[in-house]
């Protein structure tokens, strides 16, 4: 997997966590 792809994946993941945090 290329680095760029991994970075965007990490950003998506981080955003999902923030959304989950807010909804709790």
XYZ file of C-alpha atoms in Angstrom:
24
model
C 0.000 0.000 0.000
C 1.343 3.421 -0.811
C 2.025 6.050 1.832
C -0.521 8.552 0.553
C -3.311 6.005 0.691
C -2.383 5.098 4.242
C -2.418 8.748 5.277
C -5.889 9.377 3.905
C -7.081 6.207 5.577
C -5.720 7.447 8.901
C -7.429 10.808 8.435
C -10.746 9.127 7.679
C -10.339 6.996 10.779
C -9.530 9.995 12.950
C -12.572 11.841 11.626
C -14.803 8.870 12.400
C -13.481 8.757 15.947
C -14.240 12.441 16.429
C -17.781 11.945 15.156
C -18.282 9.006 17.503
C -16.909 11.028 20.401
C -19.290 13.868 19.710
C -22.341 11.624 19.512
C -21.686 10.079 22.922
